[in-house]
Amino acid sequence: MILMPKRDYYEVLGVGHEASLEEIKKAYRKLAKQFHPDRDGGDAVRFKEATEAYEILSDPEKRRQYDHFGHAGPEQSFDFGPTDFSRARSAFEEFGFGSAWEDIFDTFFGEGMRSTRTRQRRRSRAQPGEDLEYRLRITLEDAALGTRMKVTIPRYTVCERCQGSGREPGTSVETCPVCKGQGQLEYHQRTMLGNFVNVRPCERCGGFGEIVASPCKRCSGQGRVHEQSRLSIRIPPGVDTGSRLRVQGEGNAGLSGGPPGDLYIVVEVAPHDRFTRKGDDLYVQMALTFSQAALGARLKVPTLTGQEDLQIPAGTQSGETFRLKGQGITHLRGHGRGDLIVEARVVTPNRLTRRQRELLEELDRELRGER
């Protein structure tokens, strides 16, 4: 059976090699929705391929290894010389497979790999910090007008003692005596197909090529410590439940001086006791007496910032709505505001005085044309 070479993961997702994590996530979500097996016209093979690509490229460490070694991985490095290829080709011809040699080689190793060596690069001790997510509950007023809030978030911050280096102050790193600073060791094996060179990270230094002889006593060499951080977060006007705000650089600090991750604020807007939100518009109900609805009235309508006058025309029916322009929610990433929709609710009295009953009975007779 001939195995077809895997497609490049970046090509699978349709992104460039410099794509950010957000771009990779966005591309995967689009492909997953398009090829999901449960969807009409879905493609299980393409879905699995996209998922595999996302699992690698969304993980910083796996992505670095893939960028260095491709699909082969750090332990699958090859070194073929001209003599080795001649011997391997002769062996294939001896067993009757000489005509398929080129196809077999290209299938397993790819064009341009016949006389090259793929080596693992020395790992960097500095690694980026993780992104964090924090759920924040706010009021409707804060969502409509925007605010700035103080939040306490557990996270890793840069160690003040070593300033993120992971070393005791006044000390330096030492070159690994096992790999001589290369961060890797080679293991040679000669086979019928040639001389295989397996490259593995050095166990002594973990692939870094250097050793921290005196780790920082406060952070144990990590360059960061876990603590409660007090942050001031700006909430822009117009956010709604589910809004996701990115605060760059406020995630976990990186290892050994690596860049910090980002903080994502997931907003939840608490229900309001008077207003209901639909998009950027607000809805409120106003109770009217029978006489106000029949004769008309000028009312004070509550808004998020105070009160506004509203003229109710004579003959208003229960359920009719009136619009107050610009008294709703500020448009997120835009200009202007939504409206306040006032719904009239005519209230029928359930207890009447004798005089009130007489007046209503007289009105009823008038309306029915009776004497």
mmCIF file of C-alpha atoms in Angstrom:
data_model
loop_
_atom_site.group_PDB
_atom_site.id
_atom_site.type_symbol
_atom_site.label_atom_id
_atom_site.label_comp_id
_atom_site.label_asym_id
_atom_site.label_seq_id
_atom_site.Cartn_x
_atom_site.Cartn_y
_atom_site.Cartn_z
ATOM 1 C CA MET A 1 0.000 0.000 0.000
ATOM 2 C CA ILE A 2 1.373 3.439 -0.987
ATOM 3 C CA LEU A 3 0.918 6.068 1.729
ATOM 4 C CA MET A 4 0.196 9.556 0.462
ATOM 5 C CA PRO A 5 2.145 12.364 2.185
ATOM 6 C CA LYS A 6 0.195 14.565 4.562
ATOM 7 C CA ARG A 7 -0.760 18.064 3.475
ATOM 8 C CA ASP A 8 0.892 21.011 5.181
ATOM 9 C CA TYR A 9 -1.180 21.947 8.245
ATOM 10 C CA TYR A 10 -1.130 25.649 7.336
ATOM 11 C CA GLU A 11 -2.395 24.742 3.855
ATOM 12 C CA VAL A 12 -5.158 22.597 5.377
ATOM 13 C CA LEU A 13 -6.470 25.538 7.419
ATOM 14 C CA GLY A 14 -5.797 28.065 4.651
ATOM 15 C CA VAL A 15 -3.628 30.358 6.799
ATOM 16 C CA GLY A 16 -0.083 31.675 6.505
ATOM 17 C CA HIS A 17 2.859 30.514 8.617
ATOM 18 C CA GLU A 18 2.741 33.784 10.591
ATOM 19 C CA ALA A 19 -0.960 33.413 11.419
ATOM 20 C CA SER A 20 -1.993 34.340 14.959
ATOM 21 C CA LEU A 21 -3.829 31.953 17.287
ATOM 22 C CA GLU A 22 -7.060 33.881 16.700
ATOM 23 C CA GLU A 23 -6.685 33.527 12.912
ATOM 24 C CA ILE A 24 -6.065 29.790 13.306
ATOM 25 C CA LYS A 25 -9.143 29.390 15.526
ATOM 26 C CA LYS A 26 -11.302 31.362 13.094
ATOM 27 C CA ALA A 27 -10.122 29.279 10.118
ATOM 28 C CA TYR A 28 -10.756 26.000 11.967
ATOM 29 C CA ARG A 29 -14.249 26.990 13.066
ATOM 30 C CA LYS A 30 -15.142 27.785 9.455
ATOM 31 C CA LEU A 31 -13.818 24.448 8.145
ATOM 32 C CA ALA A 32 -15.325 22.425 11.007
ATOM 33 C CA LYS A 33 -18.734 23.902 10.288
ATOM 34 C CA GLN A 34 -18.346 23.230 6.561
ATOM 35 C CA PHE A 35 -17.091 19.623 6.743
ATOM 36 C CA HIS A 36 -18.716 18.290 9.957
ATOM 37 C CA PRO A 37 -19.929 14.712 9.248
ATOM 38 C CA ASP A 38 -23.349 15.422 10.767
ATOM 39 C CA ARG A 39 -23.934 18.225 8.271
ATOM 40 C CA ASP A 40 -25.449 17.661 4.820
ATOM 41 C CA GLY A 41 -22.569 17.565 2.371
ATOM 42 C CA GLY A 42 -20.065 17.069 5.197
ATOM 43 C CA ASP A 43 -16.727 15.378 4.654
ATOM 44 C CA ALA A 44 -15.413 13.214 7.519
ATOM 45 C CA VAL A 45 -11.913 13.005 6.009
ATOM 46 C CA ARG A 46 -11.584 16.767 5.556
ATOM 47 C CA PHE A 47 -13.065 17.343 9.020
ATOM 48 C CA LYS A 48 -10.524 14.983 10.614
ATOM 49 C CA GLU A 49 -7.703 16.601 8.638
ATOM 50 C CA ALA A 50 -8.707 20.108 9.766
ATOM 51 C CA THR A 51 -9.087 18.973 13.394
ATOM 52 C CA GLU A 52 -5.629 17.378 13.377
ATOM 53 C CA ALA A 53 -4.127 20.557 11.902
ATOM 54 C CA TYR A 54 -5.856 22.711 14.530
ATOM 55 C CA GLU A 55 -4.705 20.510 17.433
ATOM 56 C CA ILE A 56 -1.089 20.968 16.338
ATOM 57 C CA LEU A 57 -1.097 24.649 15.355
ATOM 58 C CA SER A 58 -3.145 25.824 18.370
ATOM 59 C CA ASP A 59 -0.606 24.368 20.819
ATOM 60 C CA PRO A 60 2.515 26.613 21.001
ATOM 61 C CA GLU A 61 4.948 23.762 21.747
ATOM 62 C CA LYS A 62 3.503 21.389 19.111
ATOM 63 C CA ARG A 63 3.452 24.222 16.595
ATOM 64 C CA ARG A 64 7.135 25.018 17.216
ATOM 65 C CA GLN A 65 8.071 21.372 16.721
ATOM 66 C CA TYR A 66 5.973 21.172 13.562
ATOM 67 C CA ASP A 67 7.598 24.339 12.193
ATOM 68 C CA HIS A 68 11.016 22.781 12.836
ATOM 69 C CA PHE A 69 10.461 19.187 11.728
ATOM 70 C CA GLY A 70 7.208 19.045 9.776
ATOM 71 C CA HIS A 71 5.139 15.841 10.028
ATOM 72 C CA ALA A 72 8.187 13.657 10.733
ATOM 73 C CA GLY A 73 8.703 14.937 14.249
ATOM 74 C CA PRO A 74 12.020 15.583 16.051
ATOM 75 C CA GLU A 75 12.978 11.896 16.184
ATOM 76 C CA GLN A 76 12.635 11.176 12.468
ATOM 77 C CA SER A 77 15.691 12.814 10.899
ATOM 78 C CA PHE A 78 17.498 11.196 7.959
ATOM 79 C CA ASP A 79 20.942 11.505 6.419
ATOM 80 C CA PHE A 80 21.388 9.869 3.003
ATOM 81 C CA GLY A 81 24.607 10.081 1.053
ATOM 82 C CA PRO A 82 25.081 9.178 -2.639
ATOM 83 C CA THR A 83 26.562 5.771 -1.758
ATOM 84 C CA ASP A 84 23.642 4.987 0.520
ATOM 85 C CA PHE A 85 21.100 5.818 -2.187
ATOM 86 C CA SER A 86 22.923 3.695 -4.771
ATOM 87 C CA ARG A 87 22.989 0.736 -2.403
ATOM 88 C CA ALA A 88 19.297 1.161 -1.535
ATOM 89 C CA ARG A 89 18.318 1.500 -5.174
ATOM 90 C CA SER A 90 20.326 -1.606 -6.119
ATOM 91 C CA ALA A 91 18.555 -3.543 -3.400
ATOM 92 C CA PHE A 92 15.161 -2.470 -4.727
ATOM 93 C CA GLU A 93 16.173 -3.451 -8.280
ATOM 94 C CA GLU A 94 17.419 -6.841 -7.073
ATOM 95 C CA PHE A 95 13.971 -7.593 -5.670
ATOM 96 C CA GLY A 96 12.238 -6.342 -8.829
ATOM 97 C CA PHE A 97 11.174 -2.895 -7.546
ATOM 98 C CA GLY A 98 13.712 -0.750 -9.365
ATOM 99 C CA SER A 99 11.146 0.952 -11.604
ATOM 100 C CA ALA A 100 9.132 2.059 -8.571
ATOM 101 C CA TRP A 101 12.134 3.462 -6.666
ATOM 102 C CA GLU A 102 11.529 7.104 -7.506
ATOM 103 C CA ASP A 103 7.820 6.905 -6.686
ATOM 104 C CA ILE A 104 8.441 5.098 -3.415
ATOM 105 C CA PHE A 105 11.091 7.576 -2.319
ATOM 106 C CA ASP A 106 9.022 10.625 -3.193
ATOM 107 C CA THR A 107 6.004 9.163 -1.430
ATOM 108 C CA PHE A 108 7.800 8.635 1.871
ATOM 109 C CA PHE A 109 10.335 11.460 1.903
ATOM 110 C CA GLY A 110 9.150 14.071 -0.575
ATOM 111 C CA GLU A 111 10.958 15.910 -3.317
ATOM 112 C CA GLY A 112 14.180 17.622 -2.286
ATOM 113 C CA MET A 113 14.803 15.431 0.776
ATOM 114 C CA ARG A 114 17.235 12.943 -0.738
ATOM 115 C CA SER A 115 20.511 14.399 0.472
ATOM 116 C CA THR A 116 19.471 16.765 3.260
ATOM 117 C CA ARG A 117 19.475 16.469 7.032
ATOM 118 C CA THR A 118 16.704 17.785 9.215
ATOM 119 C CA ARG A 119 18.047 18.765 12.611
ATOM 120 C CA GLN A 120 16.266 19.898 15.726
ATOM 121 C CA ARG A 121 17.031 23.460 16.680
ATOM 122 C CA ARG A 122 18.022 24.297 20.220
ATOM 123 C CA ARG A 123 14.949 25.006 22.280
ATOM 124 C CA SER A 124 14.414 28.390 23.811
ATOM 125 C CA ARG A 125 13.963 28.394 27.564
ATOM 126 C CA ALA A 126 11.606 31.369 27.288
ATOM 127 C CA GLN A 127 8.039 30.293 26.531
ATOM 128 C CA PRO A 128 4.925 32.463 26.103
ATOM 129 C CA GLY A 129 2.389 32.618 28.903
ATOM 130 C CA GLU A 130 -1.094 31.151 28.647
ATOM 131 C CA ASP A 131 -4.215 33.145 27.799
ATOM 132 C CA LEU A 132 -6.737 33.532 30.621
ATOM 133 C CA GLU A 133 -10.510 33.901 30.657
ATOM 134 C CA TYR A 134 -12.424 35.808 33.325
ATOM 135 C CA ARG A 135 -16.230 36.040 33.556
ATOM 136 C CA LEU A 136 -17.501 39.437 34.667
ATOM 137 C CA ARG A 137 -21.099 40.241 35.646
ATOM 138 C CA ILE A 138 -22.143 43.879 35.145
ATOM 139 C CA THR A 139 -25.332 45.941 35.332
ATOM 140 C CA LEU A 140 -27.392 47.033 32.343
ATOM 141 C CA GLU A 141 -26.413 50.637 33.076
ATOM 142 C CA ASP A 142 -22.711 49.751 32.872
ATOM 143 C CA ALA A 143 -23.278 47.818 29.647
ATOM 144 C CA ALA A 144 -25.158 50.734 28.092
ATOM 145 C CA LEU A 145 -22.861 53.557 29.136
ATOM 146 C CA GLY A 146 -19.504 51.840 29.675
ATOM 147 C CA THR A 147 -17.461 51.808 32.851
ATOM 148 C CA ARG A 148 -14.121 50.928 34.396
ATOM 149 C CA MET A 149 -14.038 48.168 37.002
ATOM 150 C CA LYS A 150 -11.500 46.735 39.429
ATOM 151 C CA VAL A 151 -11.184 42.945 39.278
ATOM 152 C CA THR A 152 -9.007 40.468 41.151
ATOM 153 C CA ILE A 153 -7.621 37.686 38.969
ATOM 154 C CA PRO A 154 -5.444 34.716 40.002
ATOM 155 C CA ARG A 155 -2.587 34.495 37.489
ATOM 156 C CA TYR A 156 1.151 34.047 37.038
ATOM 157 C CA THR A 157 3.152 37.278 37.176
ATOM 158 C CA VAL A 158 6.833 37.998 36.550
ATOM 159 C CA CYS A 159 8.987 37.049 39.538
ATOM 160 C CA GLU A 160 10.326 40.248 41.086
ATOM 161 C CA ARG A 161 13.377 38.528 42.559
ATOM 162 C CA CYS A 162 14.842 37.291 39.260
ATOM 163 C CA GLN A 163 12.940 39.618 36.896
ATOM 164 C CA GLY A 164 11.673 36.610 34.959
ATOM 165 C CA SER A 165 15.061 35.039 34.186
ATOM 166 C CA GLY A 166 14.558 32.058 36.532
ATOM 167 C CA ARG A 167 18.097 32.514 37.936
ATOM 168 C CA GLU A 168 19.258 33.723 41.287
ATOM 169 C CA PRO A 169 20.344 37.376 41.044
ATOM 170 C CA GLY A 170 24.052 37.634 40.149
ATOM 171 C CA THR A 171 24.250 34.175 38.563
ATOM 172 C CA SER A 172 24.316 33.085 34.913
ATOM 173 C CA VAL A 173 23.512 29.995 32.877
ATOM 174 C CA GLU A 174 26.125 27.354 32.030
ATOM 175 C CA THR A 175 26.659 25.454 28.781
ATOM 176 C CA CYS A 176 25.345 21.896 29.010
ATOM 177 C CA PRO A 177 28.346 19.545 29.365
ATOM 178 C CA VAL A 178 26.526 16.629 27.656
ATOM 179 C CA CYS A 179 25.354 18.220 24.381
ATOM 180 C CA LYS A 180 27.941 21.050 24.417
ATOM 181 C CA GLY A 181 25.250 23.672 24.054
ATOM 182 C CA GLN A 182 23.510 22.087 21.047
ATOM 183 C CA GLY A 183 20.413 21.027 22.971
ATOM 184 C CA GLN A 184 20.300 17.717 21.067
ATOM 185 C CA LEU A 185 22.125 14.436 20.602
ATOM 186 C CA GLU A 186 22.436 12.335 17.439
ATOM 187 C CA TYR A 187 22.074 8.562 17.265
ATOM 188 C CA HIS A 188 23.286 6.913 14.017
ATOM 189 C CA GLN A 189 21.937 3.672 12.555
ATOM 190 C CA ARG A 190 22.945 2.152 9.205
ATOM 191 C CA THR A 191 20.231 0.234 7.328
ATOM 192 C CA MET A 192 19.587 -1.051 3.827
ATOM 193 C CA LEU A 193 18.024 2.306 2.966
ATOM 194 C CA GLY A 194 20.959 4.327 4.203
ATOM 195 C CA ASN A 195 22.345 5.914 7.313
ATOM 196 C CA PHE A 196 19.529 7.028 9.616
ATOM 197 C CA VAL A 197 20.270 9.822 12.060
ATOM 198 C CA ASN A 198 17.842 10.080 14.972
ATOM 199 C CA VAL A 199 18.041 13.446 16.716
ATOM 200 C CA ARG A 200 16.669 13.688 20.240
ATOM 201 C CA PRO A 201 16.589 16.488 22.817
ATOM 202 C CA CYS A 202 19.349 16.293 25.371
ATOM 203 C CA GLU A 203 17.952 14.843 28.600
ATOM 204 C CA ARG A 204 20.464 16.664 30.759
ATOM 205 C CA CYS A 205 19.399 20.174 29.729
ATOM 206 C CA GLY A 206 15.937 19.398 28.333
ATOM 207 C CA GLY A 207 16.929 20.571 24.865
ATOM 208 C CA PHE A 208 17.881 24.095 25.965
ATOM 209 C CA GLY A 209 21.643 23.668 25.526
ATOM 210 C CA GLU A 210 22.262 25.389 28.835
ATOM 211 C CA ILE A 211 21.802 24.669 32.526
ATOM 212 C CA VAL A 212 20.615 26.965 35.287
ATOM 213 C CA ALA A 213 22.989 26.081 38.100
ATOM 214 C CA SER A 214 21.318 28.400 40.630
ATOM 215 C CA PRO A 215 17.528 28.535 40.120
ATOM 216 C CA CYS A 216 15.693 31.474 41.654
ATOM 217 C CA LYS A 217 14.614 30.606 45.198
ATOM 218 C CA ARG A 218 11.307 32.471 44.940
ATOM 219 C CA CYS A 219 9.990 31.033 41.669
ATOM 220 C CA SER A 220 12.024 27.768 41.584
ATOM 221 C CA GLY A 221 13.507 28.723 38.231
ATOM 222 C CA GLN A 222 10.225 29.352 36.384
ATOM 223 C CA GLY A 223 10.613 33.107 36.185
ATOM 224 C CA ARG A 224 7.032 33.619 37.378
ATOM 225 C CA VAL A 225 4.947 33.259 40.534
ATOM 226 C CA HIS A 226 1.232 32.672 41.106
ATOM 227 C CA GLU A 227 -0.616 35.448 42.907
ATOM 228 C CA GLN A 228 -3.837 37.493 43.039
ATOM 229 C CA SER A 229 -3.601 40.477 40.695
ATOM 230 C CA ARG A 230 -5.730 43.594 40.991
ATOM 231 C CA LEU A 231 -6.503 45.000 37.532
ATOM 232 C CA SER A 232 -8.511 47.936 36.235
ATOM 233 C CA ILE A 233 -10.635 46.792 33.291
ATOM 234 C CA ARG A 234 -12.328 49.181 30.875
ATOM 235 C CA ILE A 235 -15.779 48.042 29.750
ATOM 236 C CA PRO A 236 -16.756 49.840 26.523
ATOM 237 C CA PRO A 237 -20.364 51.002 26.096
ATOM 238 C CA GLY A 238 -22.589 48.663 24.121
ATOM 239 C CA VAL A 239 -21.363 45.279 25.374
ATOM 240 C CA ASP A 240 -23.880 42.494 25.905
ATOM 241 C CA THR A 241 -23.973 39.047 27.469
ATOM 242 C CA GLY A 242 -21.404 36.929 25.642
ATOM 243 C CA SER A 243 -19.214 39.850 24.579
ATOM 244 C CA ARG A 244 -15.532 38.856 24.753
ATOM 245 C CA LEU A 245 -13.056 41.643 25.489
ATOM 246 C CA ARG A 246 -9.337 41.106 24.916
ATOM 247 C CA VAL A 247 -6.885 42.758 27.303
ATOM 248 C CA GLN A 248 -3.501 42.313 25.645
ATOM 249 C CA GLY A 249 -0.596 41.183 27.798
ATOM 250 C CA GLU A 250 -2.634 40.645 30.982
ATOM 251 C CA GLY A 251 -2.711 36.849 30.891
ATOM 252 C CA ASN A 252 -0.154 34.571 32.561
ATOM 253 C CA ALA A 253 3.449 35.722 32.475
ATOM 254 C CA GLY A 254 5.700 33.626 30.245
ATOM 255 C CA LEU A 255 8.225 31.080 31.493
ATOM 256 C CA SER A 256 11.815 32.275 31.872
ATOM 257 C CA GLY A 257 11.096 35.725 30.498
ATOM 258 C CA GLY A 258 8.736 34.679 27.709
ATOM 259 C CA PRO A 259 6.006 37.081 26.561
ATOM 260 C CA PRO A 260 2.746 37.153 28.552
ATOM 261 C CA GLY A 261 -0.535 35.767 27.310
ATOM 262 C CA ASP A 262 -3.728 37.781 26.943
ATOM 263 C CA LEU A 263 -6.714 38.143 29.245
ATOM 264 C CA TYR A 264 -10.204 37.639 27.817
ATOM 265 C CA ILE A 265 -13.110 39.187 29.710
ATOM 266 C CA VAL A 266 -16.405 37.369 29.038
ATOM 267 C CA VAL A 267 -19.277 39.693 29.901
ATOM 268 C CA GLU A 268 -22.582 38.732 31.513
ATOM 269 C CA VAL A 269 -25.199 41.501 31.847
ATOM 270 C CA ALA A 270 -27.502 41.071 34.847
ATOM 271 C CA PRO A 271 -31.285 41.250 34.220
ATOM 272 C CA HIS A 272 -32.844 44.650 34.974
ATOM 273 C CA ASP A 273 -35.944 45.050 37.140
ATOM 274 C CA ARG A 274 -37.542 47.542 34.729
ATOM 275 C CA PHE A 275 -35.920 47.498 31.288
ATOM 276 C CA THR A 276 -35.679 44.688 28.757
ATOM 277 C CA ARG A 277 -32.923 44.780 26.140
ATOM 278 C CA LYS A 278 -33.307 43.681 22.511
ATOM 279 C CA GLY A 279 -30.181 44.463 20.542
ATOM 280 C CA ASP A 280 -29.419 48.127 21.191
ATOM 281 C CA ASP A 281 -33.039 49.040 21.981
ATOM 282 C CA LEU A 282 -34.588 49.090 25.434
ATOM 283 C CA TYR A 283 -38.217 48.256 26.242
ATOM 284 C CA VAL A 284 -40.226 49.517 29.211
ATOM 285 C CA GLN A 285 -43.905 49.251 30.169
ATOM 286 C CA MET A 286 -45.874 52.284 31.411
ATOM 287 C CA ALA A 287 -49.137 51.878 33.325
ATOM 288 C CA LEU A 288 -51.991 54.189 32.233
ATOM 289 C CA THR A 289 -55.327 54.785 33.886
ATOM 290 C CA PHE A 290 -58.446 54.440 31.794
ATOM 291 C CA SER A 291 -58.909 58.218 31.785
ATOM 292 C CA GLN A 292 -55.277 58.869 30.746
ATOM 293 C CA ALA A 293 -55.610 56.459 27.847
ATOM 294 C CA ALA A 294 -58.937 57.961 26.795
ATOM 295 C CA LEU A 295 -58.127 61.655 27.255
ATOM 296 C CA GLY A 296 -54.365 61.619 26.622
ATOM 297 C CA ALA A 297 -51.668 62.597 29.100
ATOM 298 C CA ARG A 298 -48.098 63.848 29.467
ATOM 299 C CA LEU A 299 -45.988 61.314 31.374
ATOM 300 C CA LYS A 300 -42.519 61.133 32.877
ATOM 301 C CA VAL A 301 -40.846 58.037 31.433
ATOM 302 C CA PRO A 302 -37.808 56.504 33.222
ATOM 303 C CA THR A 303 -34.576 56.084 31.217
ATOM 304 C CA LEU A 304 -31.127 54.758 32.114
ATOM 305 C CA THR A 305 -29.940 58.307 32.821
ATOM 306 C CA GLY A 306 -33.038 59.940 34.326
ATOM 307 C CA GLN A 307 -36.504 60.760 32.993
ATOM 308 C CA GLU A 308 -37.953 61.960 29.697
ATOM 309 C CA ASP A 309 -41.320 63.558 28.882
ATOM 310 C CA LEU A 310 -43.679 61.537 26.662
ATOM 311 C CA GLN A 311 -47.004 62.773 25.299
ATOM 312 C CA ILE A 312 -49.626 60.026 25.208
ATOM 313 C CA PRO A 313 -52.344 60.873 22.659
ATOM 314 C CA ALA A 314 -56.049 60.554 23.422
ATOM 315 C CA GLY A 315 -57.535 57.184 22.577
ATOM 316 C CA THR A 316 -54.337 55.202 23.280
ATOM 317 C CA GLN A 317 -54.976 51.458 23.351
ATOM 318 C CA SER A 318 -53.293 48.987 25.669
ATOM 319 C CA GLY A 319 -50.231 47.492 23.943
ATOM 320 C CA GLU A 320 -49.488 50.527 21.756
ATOM 321 C CA THR A 321 -45.823 51.515 21.673
ATOM 322 C CA PHE A 322 -44.023 54.859 21.517
ATOM 323 C CA ARG A 323 -40.376 55.442 20.631
ATOM 324 C CA LEU A 324 -37.932 57.752 22.387
ATOM 325 C CA LYS A 325 -34.986 58.236 20.025
ATOM 326 C CA GLY A 326 -31.462 57.798 21.373
ATOM 327 C CA GLN A 327 -32.492 56.616 24.836
ATOM 328 C CA GLY A 328 -31.330 53.013 24.361
ATOM 329 C CA ILE A 329 -27.909 51.312 24.341
ATOM 330 C CA THR A 330 -24.787 52.884 22.867
ATOM 331 C CA HIS A 331 -23.775 51.092 19.648
ATOM 332 C CA LEU A 332 -20.701 48.931 20.235
ATOM 333 C CA ARG A 333 -17.860 49.939 17.848
ATOM 334 C CA GLY A 334 -20.130 52.557 16.315
ATOM 335 C CA HIS A 335 -21.782 55.922 16.837
ATOM 336 C CA GLY A 336 -25.122 56.825 18.337
ATOM 337 C CA ARG A 337 -27.504 54.860 20.514
ATOM 338 C CA GLY A 338 -30.547 52.666 20.208
ATOM 339 C CA ASP A 339 -34.059 53.767 21.200
ATOM 340 C CA LEU A 340 -36.329 53.358 24.194
ATOM 341 C CA ILE A 341 -39.610 51.663 23.283
ATOM 342 C CA VAL A 342 -42.445 52.523 25.680
ATOM 343 C CA GLU A 343 -45.382 50.107 25.760
ATOM 344 C CA ALA A 344 -48.678 51.441 27.123
ATOM 345 C CA ARG A 345 -50.540 49.205 29.559
ATOM 346 C CA VAL A 346 -54.046 50.371 30.466
ATOM 347 C CA VAL A 347 -54.805 49.352 34.048
ATOM 348 C CA THR A 348 -58.388 48.466 34.913
ATOM 349 C CA PRO A 349 -59.281 49.417 38.520
ATOM 350 C CA ASN A 350 -60.543 46.531 40.622
ATOM 351 C CA ARG A 351 -61.949 48.639 43.472
ATOM 352 C CA LEU A 352 -64.252 51.652 42.865
ATOM 353 C CA THR A 353 -65.918 54.152 45.143
ATOM 354 C CA ARG A 354 -69.657 54.721 44.812
ATOM 355 C CA ARG A 355 -69.047 58.041 43.011
ATOM 356 C CA GLN A 356 -66.572 56.447 40.597
ATOM 357 C CA ARG A 357 -69.013 53.674 39.784
ATOM 358 C CA GLU A 358 -71.813 56.193 39.147
ATOM 359 C CA LEU A 359 -69.612 58.196 36.803
ATOM 360 C CA LEU A 360 -68.506 55.090 34.887
ATOM 361 C CA GLU A 361 -72.096 53.851 34.601
ATOM 362 C CA GLU A 362 -73.134 57.247 33.250
ATOM 363 C CA LEU A 363 -70.256 57.174 30.786
ATOM 364 C CA ASP A 364 -71.180 53.670 29.732
ATOM 365 C CA ARG A 365 -74.752 54.756 28.986
ATOM 366 C CA GLU A 366 -73.482 57.704 26.977
ATOM 367 C CA LEU A 367 -71.153 55.527 24.962
ATOM 368 C CA ARG A 368 -73.973 53.061 24.212
ATOM 369 C CA GLY A 369 -76.387 55.863 23.314
ATOM 370 C CA GLU A 370 -78.815 55.052 26.116
ATOM 371 C CA ARG A 371 -80.890 57.520 28.085
#
